XYZ file of C-alpha atoms in Angstrom:
192
model
C 21.609 -60.700 -16.135
C 22.624 -57.359 -14.747
C 25.899 -57.178 -16.696
C 26.564 -57.617 -20.409
C 30.007 -58.778 -21.505
C 31.127 -58.434 -25.113
C 34.039 -60.584 -26.300
C 35.303 -60.996 -29.846
C 35.299 -64.593 -31.017
C 39.103 -64.683 -31.413
C 40.049 -64.209 -27.754
C 41.314 -66.288 -24.867
C 40.125 -65.166 -21.439
C 42.785 -65.778 -18.785
C 42.155 -67.216 -15.321
C 39.895 -65.073 -13.121
C 39.212 -62.546 -15.869
C 35.553 -61.863 -15.071
C 35.479 -60.960 -11.360
C 37.550 -57.756 -11.711
C 35.207 -56.508 -14.437
C 32.155 -57.180 -12.279
C 33.781 -55.553 -9.234
C 34.351 -52.339 -11.188
C 30.773 -52.210 -12.459
C 29.537 -52.824 -8.905
C 31.120 -49.497 -7.911
C 29.333 -47.481 -10.600
C 26.623 -48.798 -12.905
C 27.610 -46.124 -15.463
C 31.100 -47.560 -15.748
C 32.236 -49.510 -18.783
C 35.154 -51.761 -17.921
C 37.771 -53.222 -20.238
C 40.404 -55.853 -19.487
C 44.094 -55.591 -20.277
C 44.495 -57.207 -23.696
C 47.644 -59.286 -24.296
C 48.480 -60.431 -27.826
C 47.387 -63.947 -28.721
C 49.114 -65.955 -31.443
C 46.343 -67.182 -33.751
C 48.298 -70.287 -34.774
C 49.626 -71.506 -31.425
C 47.042 -69.880 -29.161
C 49.994 -68.772 -27.006
C 49.644 -65.527 -25.050
C 52.389 -62.898 -25.305
C 52.299 -61.002 -21.987
C 55.067 -58.645 -23.201
C 52.780 -57.099 -25.830
C 49.568 -55.760 -24.314
C 46.933 -53.201 -25.177
C 45.582 -51.195 -22.282
C 43.790 -48.154 -23.637
C 43.304 -46.306 -26.880
C 43.288 -42.806 -28.274
C 42.449 -41.464 -31.724
C 43.595 -38.676 -33.986
C 41.295 -36.272 -35.816
C 40.947 -38.769 -38.685
C 39.624 -41.341 -36.169
C 42.639 -43.583 -36.565
C 43.298 -45.088 -33.180
C 46.336 -46.463 -31.423
C 47.207 -48.112 -28.155
C 48.929 -46.269 -25.326
C 49.654 -46.628 -21.630
C 49.995 -43.803 -19.118
C 49.731 -45.725 -15.857
C 46.259 -44.653 -14.713
C 43.026 -46.601 -15.000
C 40.946 -44.030 -16.902
C 40.351 -45.107 -20.506
C 39.621 -42.316 -23.002
C 38.680 -44.716 -25.812
C 38.061 -48.415 -25.432
C 38.918 -51.000 -28.008
C 35.943 -52.584 -29.679
C 34.831 -56.066 -28.816
C 36.153 -56.550 -25.264
C 34.110 -54.826 -22.588
C 31.706 -55.240 -19.718
C 28.787 -52.875 -19.110
C 25.802 -52.935 -16.801
C 22.599 -53.768 -18.606
C 21.065 -50.638 -17.055
C 23.752 -48.321 -18.503
C 23.765 -50.125 -21.854
C 20.023 -49.497 -22.221
C 20.058 -45.971 -20.709
C 22.972 -44.870 -22.881
C 21.432 -46.171 -26.101
C 23.300 -49.422 -26.729
C 24.938 -49.618 -30.113
C 23.988 -47.246 -32.924
C 21.862 -49.452 -35.176
C 22.579 -47.119 -38.099
C 26.200 -48.236 -38.106
C 27.329 -50.950 -40.479
C 29.467 -54.002 -39.690
C 32.206 -52.973 -37.239
C 34.497 -49.985 -37.056
C 34.282 -46.782 -34.996
C 31.471 -48.115 -32.793
C 34.013 -48.159 -29.970
C 34.860 -44.493 -30.565
C 31.198 -43.491 -30.686
C 30.374 -45.438 -27.532
C 33.408 -44.021 -25.729
C 32.613 -40.408 -26.602
C 28.936 -40.888 -25.723
C 29.844 -42.464 -22.397
C 32.188 -39.651 -21.364
C 29.908 -36.831 -22.567
C 26.782 -38.286 -20.982
C 27.795 -39.060 -17.418
C 29.531 -42.397 -17.726
C 33.128 -43.487 -17.405
C 35.450 -46.110 -18.849
C 38.050 -47.864 -16.727
C 40.568 -50.645 -17.207
C 40.553 -53.561 -14.761
C 44.286 -54.238 -14.634
C 43.860 -57.613 -12.938
C 41.646 -58.876 -15.776
C 43.285 -60.265 -18.900
C 41.641 -61.344 -22.135
C 44.160 -62.186 -24.860
C 43.215 -61.258 -28.433
C 44.368 -62.358 -31.881
C 45.375 -59.291 -33.898
C 45.467 -60.363 -37.523
C 47.867 -58.902 -40.085
C 45.057 -59.199 -42.644
C 41.364 -59.976 -42.483
C 39.935 -63.306 -43.690
C 37.049 -61.384 -45.265
C 36.653 -58.251 -47.358
C 36.312 -54.844 -45.703
C 33.775 -52.390 -47.083
C 35.430 -48.979 -46.671
C 32.183 -47.173 -47.434
C 30.593 -48.790 -44.379
C 33.582 -47.837 -42.243
C 33.174 -44.234 -43.400
C 29.457 -44.323 -42.601
C 30.275 -45.334 -39.028
C 32.922 -42.630 -38.660
C 30.632 -39.972 -40.081
C 27.731 -40.926 -37.828
C 30.089 -40.485 -34.866
C 31.499 -37.173 -36.091
C 28.181 -35.644 -37.108
C 26.580 -36.521 -33.793
C 29.324 -35.885 -31.240
C 32.068 -33.629 -32.641
C 30.198 -30.297 -32.636
C 32.784 -27.548 -33.322
C 35.466 -30.171 -33.989
C 33.822 -31.601 -37.096
C 36.069 -29.339 -39.119
C 39.134 -31.013 -37.596
C 37.939 -34.428 -38.748
C 37.140 -33.257 -42.287
C 40.523 -31.492 -42.490
C 42.273 -34.707 -41.424
C 40.300 -36.886 -43.868
C 39.412 -34.890 -46.948
C 37.661 -37.777 -48.707
C 35.199 -38.405 -45.858
C 32.625 -35.774 -46.815
C 31.722 -37.582 -50.029
C 30.003 -40.240 -47.891
C 27.823 -37.820 -45.905
C 24.722 -38.492 -47.987
C 24.916 -42.187 -47.063
C 24.901 -42.010 -43.253
C 21.140 -42.260 -42.829
C 19.039 -40.466 -40.273
C 20.566 -39.375 -36.970
C 17.204 -38.263 -35.547
C 16.815 -41.037 -32.958
C 20.459 -40.688 -31.882
C 20.044 -36.914 -31.507
C 17.001 -37.530 -29.322
C 19.117 -39.871 -27.227
C 21.894 -37.290 -27.064
C 19.481 -34.582 -25.890
C 18.022 -36.901 -23.276
C 21.427 -37.917 -21.900
C 23.199 -34.553 -21.856
């Protein structure tokens, strides 16, 4: 297909959720589109339309939070709920295969998109409800989360690397474990 849609496994797409995403991509193949994300109760599968995520932002430590400012431009998308044209996914480098499990891939992809000629928008008439767990049913490897953050910072933060390392003083001890960034730097040079 011409469009790739990523959905976490613990979601409930609402009626007519796909068409608005496709319409947005039809206007610009370099546009990533996210739905509005209502909270979904994992026990009852009931959607709470009063609690919704629209867009995200992050601090210098790469901790992110939801916010809403009324416009459709999304600085940082959430991970796991997005639509992207196959052409832009391939052109922009897909996911960084040097990253481990999940965590910060959404920040890296968002920064790369904005710095390399793409855009991220919310389709306000698309809703995909999501279960937000209070705890994970599996163990989280914090080292792998740091590897993902550091790959993002070392590749895209330029003069702002110092802000990240000042906000998270323990991060630098994982630098030797991030692997090679050579292929991602080649991608960066090609896109910018």
